[in-house]
mmCIF file of C-alpha atoms and ligand atoms in Angstrom:
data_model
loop_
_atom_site.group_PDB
_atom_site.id
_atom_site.type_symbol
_atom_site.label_atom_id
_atom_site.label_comp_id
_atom_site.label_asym_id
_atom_site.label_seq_id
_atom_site.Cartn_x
_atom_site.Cartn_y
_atom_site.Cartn_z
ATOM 1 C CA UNK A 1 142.278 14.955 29.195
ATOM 2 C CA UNK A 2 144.894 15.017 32.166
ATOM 3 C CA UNK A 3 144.701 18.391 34.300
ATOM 4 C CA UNK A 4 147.806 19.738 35.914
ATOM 5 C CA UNK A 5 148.307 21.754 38.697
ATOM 6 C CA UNK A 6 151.132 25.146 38.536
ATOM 7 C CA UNK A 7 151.308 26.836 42.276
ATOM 8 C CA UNK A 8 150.900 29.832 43.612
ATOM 9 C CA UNK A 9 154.975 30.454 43.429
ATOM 10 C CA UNK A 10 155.274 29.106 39.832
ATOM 11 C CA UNK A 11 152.474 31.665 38.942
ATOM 12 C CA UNK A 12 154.269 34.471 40.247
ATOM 13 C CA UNK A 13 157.314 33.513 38.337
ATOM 14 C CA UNK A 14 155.068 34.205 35.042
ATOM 15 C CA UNK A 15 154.853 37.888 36.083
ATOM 16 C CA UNK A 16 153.207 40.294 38.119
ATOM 17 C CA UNK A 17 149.948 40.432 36.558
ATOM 18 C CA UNK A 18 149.247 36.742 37.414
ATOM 19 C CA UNK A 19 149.572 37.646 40.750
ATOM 20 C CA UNK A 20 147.863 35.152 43.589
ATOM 21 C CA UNK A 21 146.813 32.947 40.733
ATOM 22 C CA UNK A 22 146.557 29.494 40.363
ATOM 23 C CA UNK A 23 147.220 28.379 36.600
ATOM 24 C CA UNK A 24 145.433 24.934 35.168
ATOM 25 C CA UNK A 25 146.717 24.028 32.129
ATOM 26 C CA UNK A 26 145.352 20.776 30.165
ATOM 27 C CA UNK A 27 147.457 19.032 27.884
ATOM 28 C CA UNK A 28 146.567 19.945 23.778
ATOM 29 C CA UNK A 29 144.461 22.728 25.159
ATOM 30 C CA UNK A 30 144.793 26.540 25.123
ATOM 31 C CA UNK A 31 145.545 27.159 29.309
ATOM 32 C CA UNK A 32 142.857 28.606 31.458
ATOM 33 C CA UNK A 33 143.469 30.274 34.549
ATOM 34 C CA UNK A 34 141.621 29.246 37.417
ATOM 35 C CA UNK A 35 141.383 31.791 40.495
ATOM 36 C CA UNK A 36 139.554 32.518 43.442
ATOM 37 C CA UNK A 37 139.336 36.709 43.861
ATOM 38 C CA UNK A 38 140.206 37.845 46.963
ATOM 39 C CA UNK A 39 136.743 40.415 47.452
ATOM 40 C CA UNK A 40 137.092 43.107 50.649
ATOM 41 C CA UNK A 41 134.060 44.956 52.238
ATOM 42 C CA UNK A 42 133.866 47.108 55.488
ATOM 43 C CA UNK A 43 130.485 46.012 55.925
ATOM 44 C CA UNK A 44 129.373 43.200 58.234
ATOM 45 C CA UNK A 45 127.870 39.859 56.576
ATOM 46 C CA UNK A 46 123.782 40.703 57.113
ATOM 47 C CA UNK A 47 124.770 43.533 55.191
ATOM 48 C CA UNK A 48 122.967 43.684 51.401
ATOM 49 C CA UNK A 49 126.264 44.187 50.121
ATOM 50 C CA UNK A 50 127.942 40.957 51.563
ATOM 51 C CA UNK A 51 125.293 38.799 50.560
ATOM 52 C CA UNK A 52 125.134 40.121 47.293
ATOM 53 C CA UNK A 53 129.097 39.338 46.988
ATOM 54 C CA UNK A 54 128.696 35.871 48.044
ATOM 55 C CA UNK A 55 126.027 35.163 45.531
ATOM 56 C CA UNK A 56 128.648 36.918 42.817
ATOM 57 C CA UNK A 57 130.855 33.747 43.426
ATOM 58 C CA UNK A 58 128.003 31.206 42.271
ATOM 59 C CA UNK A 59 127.205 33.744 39.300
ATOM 60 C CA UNK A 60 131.006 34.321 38.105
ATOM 61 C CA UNK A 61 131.606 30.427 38.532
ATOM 62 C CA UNK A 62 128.755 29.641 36.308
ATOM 63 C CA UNK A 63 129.723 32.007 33.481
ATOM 64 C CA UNK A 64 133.667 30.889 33.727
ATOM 65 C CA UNK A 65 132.601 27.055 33.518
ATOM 66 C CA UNK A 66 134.045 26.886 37.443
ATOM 67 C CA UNK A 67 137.316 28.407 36.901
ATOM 68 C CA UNK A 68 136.455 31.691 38.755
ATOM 69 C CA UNK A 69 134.783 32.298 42.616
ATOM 70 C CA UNK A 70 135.250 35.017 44.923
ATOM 71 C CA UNK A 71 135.925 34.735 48.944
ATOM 72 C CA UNK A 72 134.615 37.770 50.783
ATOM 73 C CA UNK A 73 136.567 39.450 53.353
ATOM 74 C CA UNK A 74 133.568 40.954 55.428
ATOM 75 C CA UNK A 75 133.344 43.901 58.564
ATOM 76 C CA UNK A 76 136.913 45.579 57.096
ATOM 77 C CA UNK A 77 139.115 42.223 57.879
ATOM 78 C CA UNK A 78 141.543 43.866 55.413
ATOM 79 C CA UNK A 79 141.676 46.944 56.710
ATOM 80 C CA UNK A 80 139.349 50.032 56.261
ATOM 81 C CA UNK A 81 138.470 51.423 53.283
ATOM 82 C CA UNK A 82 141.333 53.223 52.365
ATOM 83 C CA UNK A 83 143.507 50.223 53.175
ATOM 84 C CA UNK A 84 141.553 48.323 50.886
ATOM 85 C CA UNK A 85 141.467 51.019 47.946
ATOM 86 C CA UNK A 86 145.695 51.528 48.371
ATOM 87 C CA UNK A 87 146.034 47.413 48.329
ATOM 88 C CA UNK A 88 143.623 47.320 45.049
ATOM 89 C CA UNK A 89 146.449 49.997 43.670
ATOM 90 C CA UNK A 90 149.255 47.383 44.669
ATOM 91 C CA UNK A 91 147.441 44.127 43.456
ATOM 92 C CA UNK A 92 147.628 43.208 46.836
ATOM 93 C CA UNK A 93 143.621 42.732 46.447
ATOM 94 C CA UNK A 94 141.443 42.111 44.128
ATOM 95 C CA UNK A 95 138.575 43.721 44.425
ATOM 96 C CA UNK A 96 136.613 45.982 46.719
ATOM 97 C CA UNK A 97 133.346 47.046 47.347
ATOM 98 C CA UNK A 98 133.850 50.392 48.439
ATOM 99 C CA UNK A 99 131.445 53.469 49.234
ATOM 100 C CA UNK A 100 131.566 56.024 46.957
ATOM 101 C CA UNK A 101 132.557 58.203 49.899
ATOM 102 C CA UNK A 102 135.895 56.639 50.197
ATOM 103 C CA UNK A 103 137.044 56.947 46.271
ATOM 104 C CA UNK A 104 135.953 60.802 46.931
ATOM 105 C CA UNK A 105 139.237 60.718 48.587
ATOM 106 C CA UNK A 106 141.083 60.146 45.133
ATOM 107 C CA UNK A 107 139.050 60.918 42.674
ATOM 108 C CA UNK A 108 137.275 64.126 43.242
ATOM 109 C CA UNK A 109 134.732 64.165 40.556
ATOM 110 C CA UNK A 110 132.922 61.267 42.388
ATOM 111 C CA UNK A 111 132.136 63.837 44.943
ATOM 112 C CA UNK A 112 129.353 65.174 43.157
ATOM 113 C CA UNK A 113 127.208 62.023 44.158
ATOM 114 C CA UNK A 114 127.356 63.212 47.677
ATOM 115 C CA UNK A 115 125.668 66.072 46.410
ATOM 116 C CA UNK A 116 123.095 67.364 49.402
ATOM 117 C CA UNK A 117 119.632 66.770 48.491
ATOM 118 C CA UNK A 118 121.042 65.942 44.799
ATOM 119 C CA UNK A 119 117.672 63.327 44.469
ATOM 120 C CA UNK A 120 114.850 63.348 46.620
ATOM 121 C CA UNK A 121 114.532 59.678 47.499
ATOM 122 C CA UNK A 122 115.673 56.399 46.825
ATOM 123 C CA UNK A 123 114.467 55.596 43.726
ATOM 124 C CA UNK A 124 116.145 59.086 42.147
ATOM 125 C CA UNK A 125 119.532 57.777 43.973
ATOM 126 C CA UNK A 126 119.015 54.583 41.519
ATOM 127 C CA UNK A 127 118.280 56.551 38.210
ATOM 128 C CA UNK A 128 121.500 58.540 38.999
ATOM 129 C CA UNK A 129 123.674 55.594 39.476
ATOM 130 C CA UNK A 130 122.542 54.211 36.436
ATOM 131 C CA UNK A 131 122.849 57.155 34.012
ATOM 132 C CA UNK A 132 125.734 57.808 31.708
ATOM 133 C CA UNK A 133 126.691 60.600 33.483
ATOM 134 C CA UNK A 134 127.418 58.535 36.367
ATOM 135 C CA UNK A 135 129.048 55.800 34.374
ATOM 136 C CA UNK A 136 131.146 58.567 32.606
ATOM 137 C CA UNK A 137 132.434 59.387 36.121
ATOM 138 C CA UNK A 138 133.624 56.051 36.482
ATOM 139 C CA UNK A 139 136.229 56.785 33.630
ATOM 140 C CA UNK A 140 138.884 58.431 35.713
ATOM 141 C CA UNK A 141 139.323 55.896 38.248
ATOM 142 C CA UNK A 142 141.761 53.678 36.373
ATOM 143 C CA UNK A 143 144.168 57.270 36.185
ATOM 144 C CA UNK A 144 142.971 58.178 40.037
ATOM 145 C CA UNK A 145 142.735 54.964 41.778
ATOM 146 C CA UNK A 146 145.171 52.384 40.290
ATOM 147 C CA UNK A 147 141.554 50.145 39.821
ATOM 148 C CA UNK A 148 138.425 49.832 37.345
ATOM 149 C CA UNK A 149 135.496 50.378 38.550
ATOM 150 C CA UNK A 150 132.969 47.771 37.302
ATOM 151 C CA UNK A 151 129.657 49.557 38.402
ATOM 152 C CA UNK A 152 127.623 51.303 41.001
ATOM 153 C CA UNK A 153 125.301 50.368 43.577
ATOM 154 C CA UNK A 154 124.841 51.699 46.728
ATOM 155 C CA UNK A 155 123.203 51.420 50.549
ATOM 156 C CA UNK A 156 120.109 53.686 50.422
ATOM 157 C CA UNK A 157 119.891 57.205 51.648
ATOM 158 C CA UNK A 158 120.925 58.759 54.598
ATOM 159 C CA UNK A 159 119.772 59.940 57.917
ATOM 160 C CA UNK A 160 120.758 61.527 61.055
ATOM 161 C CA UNK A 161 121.055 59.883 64.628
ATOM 162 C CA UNK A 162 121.479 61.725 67.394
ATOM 163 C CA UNK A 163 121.890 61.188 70.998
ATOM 164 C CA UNK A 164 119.940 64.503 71.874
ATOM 165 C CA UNK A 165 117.085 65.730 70.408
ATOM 166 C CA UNK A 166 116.669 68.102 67.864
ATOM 167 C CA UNK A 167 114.896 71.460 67.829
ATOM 168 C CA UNK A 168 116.426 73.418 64.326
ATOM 169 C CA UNK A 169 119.175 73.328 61.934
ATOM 170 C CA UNK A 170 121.638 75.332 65.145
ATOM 171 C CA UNK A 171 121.236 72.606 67.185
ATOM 172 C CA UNK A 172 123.852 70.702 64.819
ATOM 173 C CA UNK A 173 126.261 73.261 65.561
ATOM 174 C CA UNK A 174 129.364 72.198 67.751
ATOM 175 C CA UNK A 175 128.195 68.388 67.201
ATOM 176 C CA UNK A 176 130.139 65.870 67.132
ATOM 177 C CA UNK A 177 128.780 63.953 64.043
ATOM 178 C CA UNK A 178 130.834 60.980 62.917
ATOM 179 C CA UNK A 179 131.163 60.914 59.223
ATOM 180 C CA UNK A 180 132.385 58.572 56.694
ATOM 181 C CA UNK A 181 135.941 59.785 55.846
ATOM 182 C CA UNK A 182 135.068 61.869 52.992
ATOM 183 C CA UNK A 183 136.237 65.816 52.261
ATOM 184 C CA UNK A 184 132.587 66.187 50.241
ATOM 185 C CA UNK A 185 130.738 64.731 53.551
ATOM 186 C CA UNK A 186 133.496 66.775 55.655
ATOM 187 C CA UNK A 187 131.973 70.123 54.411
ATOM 188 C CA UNK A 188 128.471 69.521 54.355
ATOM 189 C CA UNK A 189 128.681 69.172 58.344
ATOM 190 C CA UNK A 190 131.597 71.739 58.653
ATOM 191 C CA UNK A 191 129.049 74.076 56.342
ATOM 192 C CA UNK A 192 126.494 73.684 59.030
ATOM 193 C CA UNK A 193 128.546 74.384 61.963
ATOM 194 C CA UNK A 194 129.263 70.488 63.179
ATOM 195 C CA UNK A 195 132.398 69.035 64.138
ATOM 196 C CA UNK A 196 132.364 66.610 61.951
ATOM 197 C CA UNK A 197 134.771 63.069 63.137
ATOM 198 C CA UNK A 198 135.711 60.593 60.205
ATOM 199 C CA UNK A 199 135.689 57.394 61.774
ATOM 200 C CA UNK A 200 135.539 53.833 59.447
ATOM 201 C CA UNK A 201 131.873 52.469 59.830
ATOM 202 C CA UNK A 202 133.259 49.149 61.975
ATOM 203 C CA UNK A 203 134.419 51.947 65.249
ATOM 204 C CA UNK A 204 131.103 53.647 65.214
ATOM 205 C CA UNK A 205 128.594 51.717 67.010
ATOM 206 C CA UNK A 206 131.453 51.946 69.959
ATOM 207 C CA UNK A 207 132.275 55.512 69.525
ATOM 208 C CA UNK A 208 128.357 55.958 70.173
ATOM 209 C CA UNK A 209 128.163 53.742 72.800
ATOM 210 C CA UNK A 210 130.995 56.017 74.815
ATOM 211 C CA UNK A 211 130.041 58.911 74.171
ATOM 212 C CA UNK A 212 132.861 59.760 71.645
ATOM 213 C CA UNK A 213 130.295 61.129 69.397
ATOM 214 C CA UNK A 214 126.938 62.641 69.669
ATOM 215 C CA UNK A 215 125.671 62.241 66.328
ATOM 216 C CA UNK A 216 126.359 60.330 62.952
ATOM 217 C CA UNK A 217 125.222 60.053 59.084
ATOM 218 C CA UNK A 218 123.791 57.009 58.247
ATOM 219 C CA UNK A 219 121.684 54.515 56.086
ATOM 220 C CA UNK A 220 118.656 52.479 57.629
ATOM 221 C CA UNK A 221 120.075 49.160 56.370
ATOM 222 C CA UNK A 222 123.337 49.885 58.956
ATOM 223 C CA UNK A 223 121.399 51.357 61.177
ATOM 224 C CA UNK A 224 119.246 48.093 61.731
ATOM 225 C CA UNK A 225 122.255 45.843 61.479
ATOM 226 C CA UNK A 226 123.997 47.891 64.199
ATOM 227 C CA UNK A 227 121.186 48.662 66.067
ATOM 228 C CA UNK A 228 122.949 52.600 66.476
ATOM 229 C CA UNK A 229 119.728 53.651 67.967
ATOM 230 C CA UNK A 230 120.562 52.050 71.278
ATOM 231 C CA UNK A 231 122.617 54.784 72.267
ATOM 232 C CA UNK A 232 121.210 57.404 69.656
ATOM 233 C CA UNK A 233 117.707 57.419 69.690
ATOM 234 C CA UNK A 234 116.591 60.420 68.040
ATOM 235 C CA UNK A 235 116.513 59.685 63.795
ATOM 236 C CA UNK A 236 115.855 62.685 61.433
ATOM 237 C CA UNK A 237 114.710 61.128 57.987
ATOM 238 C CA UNK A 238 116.192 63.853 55.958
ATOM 239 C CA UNK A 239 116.988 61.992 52.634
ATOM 240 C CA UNK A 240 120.054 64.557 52.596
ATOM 241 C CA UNK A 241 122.109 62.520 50.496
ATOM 242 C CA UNK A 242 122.174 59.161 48.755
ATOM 243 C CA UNK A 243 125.028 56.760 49.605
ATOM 244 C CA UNK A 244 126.471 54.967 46.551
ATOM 245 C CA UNK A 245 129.146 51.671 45.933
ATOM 246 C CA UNK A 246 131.551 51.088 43.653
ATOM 247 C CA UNK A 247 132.735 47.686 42.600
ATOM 248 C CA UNK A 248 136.214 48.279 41.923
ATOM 249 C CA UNK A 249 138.915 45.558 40.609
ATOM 250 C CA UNK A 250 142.555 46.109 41.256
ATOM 251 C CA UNK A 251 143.791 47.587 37.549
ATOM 252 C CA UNK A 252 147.049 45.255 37.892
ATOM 253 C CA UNK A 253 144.737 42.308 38.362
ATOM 254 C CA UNK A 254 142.084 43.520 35.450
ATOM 255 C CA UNK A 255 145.084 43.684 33.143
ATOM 256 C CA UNK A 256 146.345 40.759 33.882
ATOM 257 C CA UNK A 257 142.598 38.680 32.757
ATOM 258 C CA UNK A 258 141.851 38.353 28.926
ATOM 259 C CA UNK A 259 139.124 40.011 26.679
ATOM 260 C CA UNK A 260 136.862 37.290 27.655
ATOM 261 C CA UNK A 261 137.565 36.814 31.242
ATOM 262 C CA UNK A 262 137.268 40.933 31.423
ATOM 263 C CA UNK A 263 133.920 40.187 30.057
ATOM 264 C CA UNK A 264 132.985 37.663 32.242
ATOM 265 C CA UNK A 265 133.901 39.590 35.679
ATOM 266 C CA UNK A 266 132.241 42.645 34.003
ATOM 267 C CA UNK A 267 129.317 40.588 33.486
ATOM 268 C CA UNK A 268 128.913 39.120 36.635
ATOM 269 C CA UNK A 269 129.905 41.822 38.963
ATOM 270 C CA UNK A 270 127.456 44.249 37.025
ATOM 271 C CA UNK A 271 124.706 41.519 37.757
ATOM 272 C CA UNK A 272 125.228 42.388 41.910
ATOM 273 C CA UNK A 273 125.799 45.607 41.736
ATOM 274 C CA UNK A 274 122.085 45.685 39.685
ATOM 275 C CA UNK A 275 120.682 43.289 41.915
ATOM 276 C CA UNK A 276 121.956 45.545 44.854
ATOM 277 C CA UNK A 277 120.443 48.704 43.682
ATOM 278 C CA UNK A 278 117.207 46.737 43.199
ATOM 279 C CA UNK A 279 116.882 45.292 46.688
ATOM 280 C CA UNK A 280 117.620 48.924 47.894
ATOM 281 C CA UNK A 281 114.988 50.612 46.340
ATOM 282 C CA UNK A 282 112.324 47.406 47.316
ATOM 283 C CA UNK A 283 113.120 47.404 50.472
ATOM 284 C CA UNK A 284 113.884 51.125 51.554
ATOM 285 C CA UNK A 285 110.512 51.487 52.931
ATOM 286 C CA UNK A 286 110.288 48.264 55.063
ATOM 287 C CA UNK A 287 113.054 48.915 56.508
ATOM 288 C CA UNK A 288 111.768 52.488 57.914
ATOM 289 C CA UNK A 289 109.091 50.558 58.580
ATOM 290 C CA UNK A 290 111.149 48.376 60.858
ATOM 291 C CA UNK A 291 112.906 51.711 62.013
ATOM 292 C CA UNK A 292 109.625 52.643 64.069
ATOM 293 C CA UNK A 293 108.993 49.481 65.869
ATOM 294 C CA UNK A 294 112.885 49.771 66.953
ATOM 295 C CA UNK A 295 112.447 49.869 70.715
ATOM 296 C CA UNK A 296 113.154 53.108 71.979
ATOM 297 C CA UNK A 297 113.768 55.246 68.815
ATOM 298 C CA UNK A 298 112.131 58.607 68.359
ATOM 299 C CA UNK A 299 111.576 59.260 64.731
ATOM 300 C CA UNK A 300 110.808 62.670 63.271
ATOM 301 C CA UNK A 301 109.560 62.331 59.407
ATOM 302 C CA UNK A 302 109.665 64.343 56.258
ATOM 303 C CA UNK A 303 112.782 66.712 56.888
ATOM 304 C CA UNK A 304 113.290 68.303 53.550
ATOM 305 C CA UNK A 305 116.541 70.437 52.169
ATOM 306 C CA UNK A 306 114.645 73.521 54.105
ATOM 307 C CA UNK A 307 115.590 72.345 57.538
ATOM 308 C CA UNK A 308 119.171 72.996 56.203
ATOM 309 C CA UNK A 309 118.580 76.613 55.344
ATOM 310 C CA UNK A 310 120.936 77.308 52.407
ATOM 311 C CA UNK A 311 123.518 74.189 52.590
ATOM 312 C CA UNK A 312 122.588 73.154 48.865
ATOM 313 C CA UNK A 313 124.032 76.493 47.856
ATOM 314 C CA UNK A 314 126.839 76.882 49.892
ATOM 315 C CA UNK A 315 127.896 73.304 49.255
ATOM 316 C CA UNK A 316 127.258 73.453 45.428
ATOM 317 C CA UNK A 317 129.540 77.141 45.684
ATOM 318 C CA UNK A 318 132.716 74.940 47.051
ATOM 319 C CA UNK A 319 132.001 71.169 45.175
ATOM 320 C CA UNK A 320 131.036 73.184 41.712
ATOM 321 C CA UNK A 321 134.344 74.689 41.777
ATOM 322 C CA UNK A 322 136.262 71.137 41.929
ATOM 323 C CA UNK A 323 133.939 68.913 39.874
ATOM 324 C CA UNK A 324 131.675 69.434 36.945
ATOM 325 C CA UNK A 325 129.694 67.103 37.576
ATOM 326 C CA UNK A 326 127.678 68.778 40.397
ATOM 327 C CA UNK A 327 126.353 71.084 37.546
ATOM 328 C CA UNK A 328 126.098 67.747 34.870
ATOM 329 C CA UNK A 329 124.066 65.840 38.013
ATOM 330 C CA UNK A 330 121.996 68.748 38.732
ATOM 331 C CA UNK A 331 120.720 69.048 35.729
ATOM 332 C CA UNK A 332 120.481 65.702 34.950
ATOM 333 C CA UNK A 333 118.348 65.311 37.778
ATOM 334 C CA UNK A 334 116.197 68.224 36.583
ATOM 335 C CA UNK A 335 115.012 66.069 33.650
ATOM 336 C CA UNK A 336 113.985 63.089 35.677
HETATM 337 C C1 BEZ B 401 129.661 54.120 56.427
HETATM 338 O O1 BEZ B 401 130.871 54.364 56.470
HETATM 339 O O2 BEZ B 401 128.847 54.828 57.035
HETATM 340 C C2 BEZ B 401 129.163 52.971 55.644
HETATM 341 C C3 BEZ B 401 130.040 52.226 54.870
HETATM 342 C C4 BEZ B 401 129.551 51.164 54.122
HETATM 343 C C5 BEZ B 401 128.209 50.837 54.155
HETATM 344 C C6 BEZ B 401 127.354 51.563 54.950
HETATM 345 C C7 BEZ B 401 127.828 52.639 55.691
#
């Protein structure tokens, strides 16, 4: 059977939701788009995340017979995060890996994942991001974000660096913490009396390394790639909250796929973000492990939701007002 060969330009000409494709068609034979997805992280490529969306392209190949693969745009090459999310809404990309920090900026409810001290440990972040209650969340996103979000997986839990020791809970206050952009992640430090400075994740180990900052929130998997402690030493494993993904595709560009290609992406993305979670929880502890042979780092252990006085309360009093789902996570959490 001959194959033929429709460019980029003639596939725009068949409408918008084609967009960026490449169409084979083969004489006699129903047509079958071909494409490569355009896939944009902020994280660097030793990141879990990255390789995870570099094996997606063998997976979502092999399910599409070879018509589909996926080229990753790594370390926010596209822009940060809420580049990314506004050029899902346009078409203008694909698909995104995104924290669940950044779609707190459009779609409140997701908020509630950010939760303080929602789930003790790692393994409680994965039962959350796998419950219905989580996937319900995922509902409004279409409406919120212009984009579908596939599935969740996430980058462990997260800890604070500082450049200074600390003593209590008041020696936060008047820190400069660097903080995801994120209003849920905004109050938590504004709640404690920090100054809190959203900053994407690719200007941090810089803003450190100045002395822009004296503080920031973070996961041990970035912390090892970016080897923050150099220039802040001091790590409080507080577990305070669990940082989650979302692998969103651009709604123009879902619409645009069939039944069965929808099925197939679904499929294959949900097989990552799985996969993801999984290597997460495995390797949480080796990686702490890691943590205290860093050279250098001082690491205080075992920092509960006490050392915080009454954040959980205060937070819950603001977030519970904008989102039901603190409550619905709360007490889904109770039952685990
Ligand atoms: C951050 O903004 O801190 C972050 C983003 C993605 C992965 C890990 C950390």
């Amino acid at each position: 059977m001959k194959n033929f060969k429709l460019s980029v330009a003639s596939a725009a000409a068949l409408g918008a939701a084609l967009f960026g494709a490449t169409i084979l068609g083969s004489v006699g034979e129903a047509q079958a788009q071909a494409r490569e997805f355009r896939l944009g992280v902020i994280t660097p490529p030793a990141h879990v995340w990255n390789q995870e969306a570099a094996a997606l392209s063998e997976t979502l190949s092999r399910l599409s017979d070879g018509r589909f693969s996926v080229v990753v745009f790594p370390s926010g090459q596209l822009g940060n995060e809420s580049a990314m999310l506004q050029q899902l809404q346009t078409g203008a990309l694909d698909m995104a890996w995104l924290t669940t920090a950044e779609v707190t900026t459009r779609a409140p409810d997701i908020a509630a994942l950010h939760a303080p001290f929602l789930v003790e440990d790692i393994a409680g972040a994965a039962q959350v991001l796998r419950s219905d209650v989580a996937r319900e969340m995922l509902e409004t996103l279409p409406a919120r974000t212009g984009a579908v979000g596939v599935c969740y997986a996430m980058t462990g839990m997260r800890q604070l660096l500082t450049r200074a020791p600390i003593e209590n809970v008041s020696s936060l206050r008047g820190m400069r913490f660097r903080i995801t952009p994120a209003p849920p992640i905004r109050d938590f430090f504004e709640l404690l009396g920090a100054a809190p400075a959203p900053m994407a994740l690719t200007q941090v180990y810089d803003a450190l390394a100045n002395a822009q900052i004296d503080a920031i929130d973070m996961d041990y998997e970035s912390i090892i790639n970016f080897r923050y402690y150099e220039h802040a030493p001091n790590m409080m494993v507080t577990n305070h909250h669990m940082f989650g993904m979302i692998a969103l595709v651009s709604g123009r560009v879902w619409a645009g796929l069939s039944a069965d290609d929808q099925a197939i992406l679904r499929e294959a993305v949900q097989t990552h973000c799985d996969a993801t979670i999984d290597r997460f929880v495995a390797e949480e502890d080796d990686k702490l492990a890691r943590l205290r042979e860093a050279p250098g780092i001082r690491i205080v252990e075992g920092l509960g939701a006490e050392f915080f006085g009454d954040i959980v309360a205060r937070w819950d009093a603001v977030w519970g007002e904008r989102t039901p789902y603190v409550a619905k996570l709360r007490e889904l959490v109770d039952g685990f």
